[in-house]
Amino acid sequence: MMDYPKPDDETEDCGCSDTPATRQSLYSDARAELRRRDFAKFLATVGGLTAVASLTAPLASTTQVFERSYEGPIYSDGVTLVDSEGEPIQEGRLSEGEHMTVFPEPRPGIEDAPTLLVRYSESAYSNVKEGFTVSGYAAFSKVCTHAGCMVGNRDGDLLVCPCHFGKFDPLSGASVEGGPPGRALPQLPITLSSDGTLIATGDFSGPVGPGGE
């Protein structure tokens, strides 16, 4: 019969030595190295996904596609242009080269109907219909005619859609200067009221958003 070593026979070290026993590190062999690499890859993946999410969240909020269900007029003669706080836009609100988002004074229709208001010198405009500019101001639908995203970026004087980089020239009636849009941004005819407030004199020159070619 084979004699198996008893616990007392396995080692001459009783554990009573003055030198403490050294425990083998979890990361000292090949398997531990593989585990460490896998864990590092996991962290990198999670970090990458987090970074992408942090970038796409604000992007989604600024390029939200405009959904149109109302088919009636948005603006009409005498409707006041207001800012996001509901304050009417006075003639001196913008300097030349500036732009802002405005809306029709609260009324039934497309919710908010975001509109880009720009200002340049009167002589800078070309190919713009009579009655569509006043005191250097021009107004266009902010909804891109390609996919319905919000046009709000700038490239020099060009207005740029952040979704597919459609470019529109406000100095020539928001004509398409680059990217996939098939038509210009609809323009809004505007004038000044007797108290110097910007008002519409009618509705947009074309359908808002995609389609309407």
Tab-separated table of C-alpha atoms in Angstrom, residues 23-185:
chain	number	residue	atom	x	y	z
A	23	ARG	CA	1.818	35.034	-1.340
A	24	GLN	CA	2.015	34.709	-5.104
A	25	SER	CA	0.620	37.788	-6.857
A	26	LEU	CA	-2.614	37.424	-8.819
A	27	TYR	CA	-0.876	39.165	-11.774
A	28	SER	CA	2.359	37.160	-11.794
A	29	ASP	CA	1.455	34.423	-14.246
A	30	ALA	CA	0.275	34.299	-17.867
A	31	ARG	CA	-3.381	33.779	-16.986
A	32	ALA	CA	-3.428	36.826	-14.770
A	33	GLU	CA	-1.789	38.859	-17.535
A	34	LEU	CA	-4.569	37.831	-19.919
A	35	ARG	CA	-7.175	38.783	-17.355
A	36	ARG	CA	-5.550	42.172	-16.893
A	37	ARG	CA	-5.517	42.782	-20.662
A	38	ASP	CA	-9.167	41.758	-20.989
A	39	PHE	CA	-10.107	44.079	-18.141
A	40	ALA	CA	-8.201	46.950	-19.763
A	41	LYS	CA	-10.053	46.326	-23.044
A	42	PHE	CA	-13.340	46.354	-21.148
A	43	LEU	CA	-12.551	49.686	-19.524
A	44	ALA	CA	-11.508	51.146	-22.877
A	45	THR	CA	-14.768	49.985	-24.460
A	46	VAL	CA	-16.895	51.402	-21.660
A	47	GLY	CA	-14.951	54.651	-21.762
A	48	GLY	CA	-15.392	54.908	-25.525
A	49	LEU	CA	-19.118	54.297	-25.340
A	50	THR	CA	-19.453	56.875	-22.582
A	51	ALA	CA	-17.555	59.443	-24.638
A	52	VAL	CA	-19.710	58.805	-27.703
A	53	ALA	CA	-22.867	59.120	-25.631
A	54	SER	CA	-21.687	62.407	-24.133
A	55	LEU	CA	-21.067	63.782	-27.628
A	56	THR	CA	-24.256	62.547	-29.259
A	57	ALA	CA	-26.563	63.732	-26.474
A	58	PRO	CA	-26.035	67.465	-27.050
A	59	LEU	CA	-25.876	66.900	-30.799
A	60	ALA	CA	-29.279	65.233	-30.777
A	61	SER	CA	-30.758	68.175	-28.895
A	62	THR	CA	-29.500	70.713	-31.449
A	63	THR	CA	-30.380	68.771	-34.588
A	64	GLN	CA	-33.764	67.385	-33.640
A	65	VAL	CA	-35.810	66.669	-36.745
A	66	PHE	CA	-38.783	68.971	-37.198
A	67	GLU	CA	-42.101	67.136	-37.466
A	68	ARG	CA	-44.813	68.924	-39.370
A	69	SER	CA	-48.444	67.889	-39.054
A	70	TYR	CA	-50.130	71.281	-39.368
A	71	GLU	CA	-50.601	72.311	-42.998
A	72	GLY	CA	-52.064	75.777	-42.592
A	73	PRO	CA	-50.290	79.159	-42.593
A	74	ILE	CA	-47.585	79.684	-39.996
A	75	TYR	CA	-47.155	83.429	-40.223
A	76	SER	CA	-49.601	85.964	-41.627
A	77	ASP	CA	-49.685	89.705	-42.133
A	78	GLY	CA	-49.001	91.560	-38.900
A	79	VAL	CA	-47.649	88.631	-36.829
A	80	THR	CA	-44.840	89.885	-34.572
A	81	LEU	CA	-41.425	88.188	-34.503
A	82	VAL	CA	-40.395	87.363	-30.933
A	83	ASP	CA	-37.345	85.823	-29.220
A	84	SER	CA	-37.323	82.668	-27.079
A	85	GLU	CA	-38.574	84.708	-24.128
A	86	GLY	CA	-41.500	86.073	-26.106
A	87	GLU	CA	-40.031	89.568	-26.412
A	88	PRO	CA	-40.734	91.395	-29.700
A	89	ILE	CA	-37.709	92.021	-31.933
A	90	GLN	CA	-36.932	95.721	-32.187
A	91	GLU	CA	-35.056	97.227	-35.129
A	92	GLY	CA	-31.806	97.664	-33.193
A	93	ARG	CA	-31.693	94.110	-31.826
A	94	LEU	CA	-28.989	92.798	-34.205
A	95	SER	CA	-25.844	94.354	-35.638
A	96	GLU	CA	-24.694	93.660	-39.192
A	97	GLY	CA	-23.410	90.082	-39.587
A	98	GLU	CA	-25.322	88.733	-36.570
A	99	HIS	CA	-28.132	86.194	-36.544
A	100	MET	CA	-30.605	84.749	-34.036
A	101	THR	CA	-33.557	82.381	-33.805
A	102	VAL	CA	-36.985	83.967	-33.600
A	103	PHE	CA	-40.566	82.729	-33.581
A	104	PRO	CA	-44.033	83.937	-34.544
A	105	GLU	CA	-45.868	85.547	-31.649
A	106	PRO	CA	-47.787	82.677	-29.973
A	107	ARG	CA	-50.639	81.564	-32.210
A	108	PRO	CA	-52.127	78.314	-33.576
A	109	GLY	CA	-49.999	76.433	-36.092
A	110	ILE	CA	-46.676	74.644	-36.165
A	111	GLU	CA	-45.254	74.599	-32.664
A	112	ASP	CA	-42.691	77.383	-32.290
A	113	ALA	CA	-41.962	77.590	-36.072
A	114	PRO	CA	-38.245	78.384	-35.556
A	115	THR	CA	-37.045	81.144	-37.872
A	116	LEU	CA	-33.534	82.423	-38.586
A	117	LEU	CA	-33.229	86.192	-38.522
A	118	VAL	CA	-30.075	87.708	-40.035
A	119	ARG	CA	-28.899	91.258	-40.607
A	120	TYR	CA	-26.513	92.671	-43.200
A	121	SER	CA	-26.280	95.916	-45.095
A	122	GLU	CA	-29.041	96.314	-47.646
A	123	SER	CA	-26.481	96.488	-50.456
A	124	ALA	CA	-25.077	93.038	-49.521
A	125	TYR	CA	-28.236	91.222	-50.608
A	126	SER	CA	-28.763	89.896	-54.112
A	127	ASN	CA	-31.419	87.712	-55.686
A	128	VAL	CA	-33.844	88.536	-52.867
A	129	LYS	CA	-37.501	89.249	-53.595
A	130	GLU	CA	-38.800	92.756	-53.029
A	131	GLY	CA	-40.490	93.063	-49.657
A	132	PHE	CA	-38.489	90.265	-48.048
A	133	THR	CA	-35.854	92.470	-46.378
A	134	VAL	CA	-36.151	95.573	-44.244
A	135	SER	CA	-33.491	97.683	-42.541
A	136	GLY	CA	-30.928	94.995	-43.416
A	137	TYR	CA	-32.989	92.175	-41.887
A	138	ALA	CA	-33.979	88.949	-43.642
A	139	ALA	CA	-35.755	85.925	-42.164
A	140	PHE	CA	-35.761	82.267	-43.234
A	141	SER	CA	-37.198	79.010	-41.947
A	142	LYS	CA	-34.677	77.329	-39.647
A	143	VAL	CA	-35.831	73.858	-40.764
A	144	CYS	CA	-33.466	72.287	-43.307
A	145	THR	CA	-35.145	71.348	-46.571
A	146	HIS	CA	-33.178	68.087	-46.748
A	147	ALA	CA	-34.015	66.100	-43.601
A	148	GLY	CA	-35.736	68.593	-41.335
A	149	CYS	CA	-32.861	69.277	-38.935
A	150	MET	CA	-32.291	72.680	-37.397
A	151	VAL	CA	-30.010	75.001	-39.387
A	152	GLY	CA	-28.015	77.011	-36.891
A	153	ASN	CA	-24.261	76.772	-37.539
A	154	ARG	CA	-22.202	79.290	-39.498
A	155	ASP	CA	-19.381	79.058	-42.025
A	156	GLY	CA	-18.546	82.674	-42.664
A	157	ASP	CA	-21.799	84.159	-43.948
A	158	LEU	CA	-23.222	80.752	-44.890
A	159	LEU	CA	-25.846	79.089	-42.709
A	160	VAL	CA	-24.997	75.415	-42.101
A	161	CYS	CA	-27.130	72.438	-41.117
A	162	PRO	CA	-25.186	70.219	-38.644
A	163	CYS	CA	-26.826	66.952	-39.767
A	164	HIS	CA	-25.573	66.631	-43.350
A	165	PHE	CA	-23.739	69.939	-43.742
A	166	GLY	CA	-26.161	71.571	-46.122
A	167	LYS	CA	-25.104	75.197	-46.697
A	168	PHE	CA	-27.362	78.149	-47.463
A	169	ASP	CA	-26.451	81.709	-48.445
A	170	PRO	CA	-28.712	84.224	-46.682
A	171	LEU	CA	-27.427	87.003	-48.935
A	172	SER	CA	-28.984	85.361	-51.986
A	173	GLY	CA	-32.298	84.215	-50.601
A	174	ALA	CA	-30.842	81.261	-48.629
A	175	SER	CA	-29.916	79.508	-51.870
A	176	VAL	CA	-28.200	76.114	-51.541
A	177	GLU	CA	-24.410	76.487	-51.657
A	178	GLY	CA	-23.387	72.962	-50.672
A	179	GLY	CA	-24.555	69.603	-49.361
A	180	PRO	CA	-27.649	67.559	-50.164
A	181	PRO	CA	-30.583	70.038	-49.794
A	182	GLY	CA	-32.570	70.341	-52.997
A	183	ARG	CA	-34.004	73.796	-52.467
A	184	ALA	CA	-33.454	77.038	-50.600
A	185	LEU	CA	-34.764	77.749	-47.119
